[in-house]
Structure formats: structure tokens, C-alpha cells
PDB file of C-alpha atoms in Angstrom:
ATOM      1  CA  UNK P   1       0.051  -0.102  -0.043  1.00 44.00           C
ATOM      2  CA  UNK P   2       1.430   3.506  -0.849  1.00 49.00           C
ATOM      3  CA  UNK P   3       0.434   6.758   0.382  1.00 53.00           C
ATOM      4  CA  UNK P   4       1.136  10.369  -1.047  1.00 66.00           C
ATOM      5  CA  UNK P   5       1.772  12.064   1.643  1.00 83.00           C
ATOM      6  CA  UNK P   6       2.753  11.465   5.710  1.00 89.00           C
ATOM      7  CA  UNK P   7      -0.483  13.681   6.170  1.00 88.00           C
ATOM      8  CA  UNK P   8      -2.648  11.597   4.045  1.00 90.00           C
ATOM      9  CA  UNK P   9      -1.586   8.667   6.077  1.00 92.00           C
ATOM     10  CA  UNK P  10      -2.893  10.283   9.397  1.00 93.00           C
ATOM     11  CA  UNK P  11      -6.688   9.344   8.272  1.00 92.00           C
ATOM     12  CA  UNK P  12      -6.915   5.833  10.463  1.00 93.00           C
ATOM     13  CA  UNK P  13      -4.745   4.100  13.051  1.00 94.00           C
ATOM     14  CA  UNK P  14      -4.081   0.846  10.860  1.00 94.00           C
ATOM     15  CA  UNK P  15      -2.874   3.357   7.554  1.00 93.00           C
ATOM     16  CA  UNK P  16      -0.439   5.496   9.545  1.00 94.00           C
ATOM     17  CA  UNK P  17       1.277   2.179  11.196  1.00 94.00           C
ATOM     18  CA  UNK P  18       1.474   0.762   8.281  1.00 93.00           C
ATOM     19  CA  UNK P  19       3.217   4.124   6.847  1.00 93.00           C
ATOM     20  CA  UNK P  20       5.505   4.452   9.443  1.00 94.00           C
ATOM     21  CA  UNK P  21       6.599   0.701   9.278  1.00 94.00           C
ATOM     22  CA  UNK P  22       7.487   0.598   5.613  1.00 93.00           C
ATOM     23  CA  UNK P  23       8.917   4.981   6.276  1.00 93.00           C
ATOM     24  CA  UNK P  24      11.689   3.162   8.481  1.00 94.00           C
ATOM     25  CA  UNK P  25      12.466  -0.007   6.520  1.00 92.00           C
ATOM     26  CA  UNK P  26      14.642   2.187   4.325  1.00 90.00           C
ATOM     27  CA  UNK P  27      15.045   5.034   6.946  1.00 93.00           C
ATOM     28  CA  UNK P  28      17.003   5.372  10.294  1.00 94.00           C
ATOM     29  CA  UNK P  29      15.015   8.545  11.431  1.00 95.00           C
ATOM     30  CA  UNK P  30      12.001  10.909  11.303  1.00 95.00           C
ATOM     31  CA  UNK P  31      12.906  14.299  11.923  1.00 94.00           C
ATOM     32  CA  UNK P  32      11.480  17.934  11.919  1.00 92.00           C
ATOM     33  CA  UNK P  33      11.456  21.202  13.735  1.00 91.00           C
ATOM     34  CA  UNK P  34       9.408  24.120  14.054  1.00 90.00           C
ATOM     35  CA  UNK P  35      10.667  27.680  14.829  1.00 86.00           C
ATOM     36  CA  UNK P  36       9.370  31.208  15.525  1.00 84.00           C
ATOM     37  CA  UNK P  37      11.204  34.410  17.526  1.00 80.00           C
ATOM     38  CA  UNK P  38      10.511  32.709  20.329  1.00 81.00           C
ATOM     39  CA  UNK P  39      10.942  29.398  20.366  1.00 83.00           C
ATOM     40  CA  UNK P  40      12.404  26.395  18.696  1.00 86.00           C
ATOM     41  CA  UNK P  41      11.205  22.624  19.119  1.00 90.00           C
ATOM     42  CA  UNK P  42      12.404  19.529  17.240  1.00 92.00           C
ATOM     43  CA  UNK P  43      11.251  15.974  16.780  1.00 95.00           C
ATOM     44  CA  UNK P  44      13.520  13.302  15.911  1.00 96.00           C
ATOM     45  CA  UNK P  45      11.569   9.815  15.929  1.00 97.00           C
ATOM     46  CA  UNK P  46      13.386   6.074  15.423  1.00 97.00           C
ATOM     47  CA  UNK P  47      11.408   2.872  15.132  1.00 96.00           C
ATOM     48  CA  UNK P  48      12.644   0.244  18.115  1.00 96.00           C
ATOM     49  CA  UNK P  49      12.884  -3.194  17.160  1.00 93.00           C
ATOM     50  CA  UNK P  50       9.892  -4.284  20.068  1.00 94.00           C
ATOM     51  CA  UNK P  51       7.915  -2.022  17.476  1.00 92.00           C
ATOM     52  CA  UNK P  52       7.340   1.013  19.849  1.00 95.00           C
ATOM     53  CA  UNK P  53       9.035   4.736  18.499  1.00 97.00           C
ATOM     54  CA  UNK P  54      11.582   6.172  20.245  1.00 97.00           C
ATOM     55  CA  UNK P  55      10.970   9.882  20.182  1.00 96.00           C
ATOM     56  CA  UNK P  56      13.477  12.555  21.005  1.00 97.00           C
ATOM     57  CA  UNK P  57      12.267  16.243  21.624  1.00 94.00           C
ATOM     58  CA  UNK P  58      14.114  18.790  22.448  1.00 92.00           C
ATOM     59  CA  UNK P  59      12.681  22.286  23.313  1.00 90.00           C
ATOM     60  CA  UNK P  60      14.399  25.835  24.013  1.00 87.00           C
ATOM     61  CA  UNK P  61      13.081  29.349  24.369  1.00 80.00           C
ATOM     62  CA  UNK P  62      15.338  31.511  22.117  1.00 68.00           C
ATOM     63  CA  UNK P  63      16.570  34.061  24.367  1.00 65.00           C
ATOM     64  CA  UNK P  64      20.054  34.467  23.929  1.00 65.00           C
ATOM     65  CA  UNK P  65      21.187  34.946  27.788  1.00 59.00           C
ATOM     66  CA  UNK P  66      19.445  31.759  29.033  1.00 64.00           C
ATOM     67  CA  UNK P  67      19.658  29.284  25.611  1.00 68.00           C
ATOM     68  CA  UNK P  68      19.153  26.245  27.691  1.00 77.00           C
ATOM     69  CA  UNK P  69      17.627  23.476  25.567  1.00 83.00           C
ATOM     70  CA  UNK P  70      15.043  21.204  27.254  1.00 87.00           C
ATOM     71  CA  UNK P  71      15.540  17.413  26.114  1.00 92.00           C
ATOM     72  CA  UNK P  72      13.010  14.677  26.454  1.00 94.00           C
ATOM     73  CA  UNK P  73      13.163  11.018  25.312  1.00 95.00           C
ATOM     74  CA  UNK P  74      10.526   8.336  25.186  1.00 96.00           C
ATOM     75  CA  UNK P  75       9.204   5.196  23.782  1.00 97.00           C
ATOM     76  CA  UNK P  76       5.693   5.601  22.277  1.00 96.00           C
ATOM     77  CA  UNK P  77       3.122   3.477  20.391  1.00 97.00           C
ATOM     78  CA  UNK P  78       2.893   4.132  16.855  1.00 96.00           C
ATOM     79  CA  UNK P  79      -0.767   5.181  17.473  1.00 96.00           C
ATOM     80  CA  UNK P  80       0.182   7.737  20.938  1.00 96.00           C
ATOM     81  CA  UNK P  81       2.581   9.381  17.868  1.00 95.00           C
ATOM     82  CA  UNK P  82      -0.653   9.561  15.354  1.00 95.00           C
ATOM     83  CA  UNK P  83      -2.183  10.905  18.161  1.00 95.00           C
ATOM     84  CA  UNK P  84       0.299  13.631  19.002  1.00 93.00           C
ATOM     85  CA  UNK P  85       1.066  14.442  15.340  1.00 94.00           C
ATOM     86  CA  UNK P  86      -2.821  15.123  14.900  1.00 93.00           C
ATOM     87  CA  UNK P  87      -2.733  17.209  18.072  1.00 90.00           C
ATOM     88  CA  UNK P  88      -0.125  19.267  18.395  1.00 88.00           C
ATOM     89  CA  UNK P  89      -0.570  22.875  18.728  1.00 82.00           C
ATOM     90  CA  UNK P  90       1.987  25.583  17.586  1.00 81.00           C
ATOM     91  CA  UNK P  91       1.870  29.238  18.202  1.00 78.00           C
ATOM     92  CA  UNK P  92       1.227  29.758  14.393  1.00 77.00           C
ATOM     93  CA  UNK P  93      -1.730  27.752  13.393  1.00 73.00           C
ATOM     94  CA  UNK P  94      -0.901  27.440   9.831  1.00 77.00           C
ATOM     95  CA  UNK P  95       1.350  25.063  10.982  1.00 82.00           C
ATOM     96  CA  UNK P  96       0.839  21.544  12.559  1.00 85.00           C
ATOM     97  CA  UNK P  97       3.096  18.910  13.816  1.00 88.00           C
ATOM     98  CA  UNK P  98       2.190  16.554  10.474  1.00 87.00           C
ATOM     99  CA  UNK P  99       2.987  19.656   8.222  1.00 86.00           C
ATOM    100  CA  UNK P 100       6.484  19.777   9.799  1.00 87.00           C
ATOM    101  CA  UNK P 101       7.158  16.344   9.427  1.00 87.00           C
ATOM    102  CA  UNK P 102       5.726  16.438   5.401  1.00 86.00           C
ATOM    103  CA  UNK P 103       8.298  19.447   4.854  1.00 83.00           C
ATOM    104  CA  UNK P 104      11.401  17.210   6.132  1.00 83.00           C
ATOM    105  CA  UNK P 105      10.375  14.384   4.156  1.00 82.00           C
ATOM    106  CA  UNK P 106       9.687  16.748   0.633  1.00 63.00           C
ATOM    107  CA  UNK P 107      13.478  17.860   1.414  1.00 51.00           C
TER     108      UNK P 107
END
């Protein structure tokens, strides 16, 4: 089954799971980032051997005097990752986490 885009694969749990599994057959990681003048957030996702995903996030306020990033890593189910992508809100309402990842795939 082939999908035209990352965003289109989000339509169902089964569709997204297949898309992600197919993606990680030929890629080591999925990356995306979002940045405004005040804020930076990046995501790195890897497939674990047990079929879960390892999600690493780095968040930082863009303040010159105190640019200390907060880094977090957690293992999540593919469906939990899909829900995160569907529900993540950014300051720019025209930018979604789905768009962040899709843009990184187009490069």
C-alpha cells in the first residue's frame, strides 16, 4: 500500500501504522522542527526493535542569555505518535506537527 503523503496516512490508525513501518524499512529516523522568534522545538523519531517508537524532543526558548534546551526521550506506541501528530498545536495555527514532518520528508 502506497500513500502520497505523511499527512494522508494520518487518516486511520491502520493506515498510519503501515506508513510508519514502511518508512522505517528504508530510513533510520524521521526528523522535523518548528521555530519562531521566541521558541524552538525539534523532533527525532526512531523505530525500536520491539515495534515501538523512540521519540526525542528538544525544546528551547530563543533567549540569548538563557538558551538552555530541554531534551526528553520516551518510547511510545505508533498510535500514540499518530495522536501527538494530530493534536500538537503551534503558535502559528497554519503550521501543524504533521506539516513539520511532511516538509522534512520532501527535502
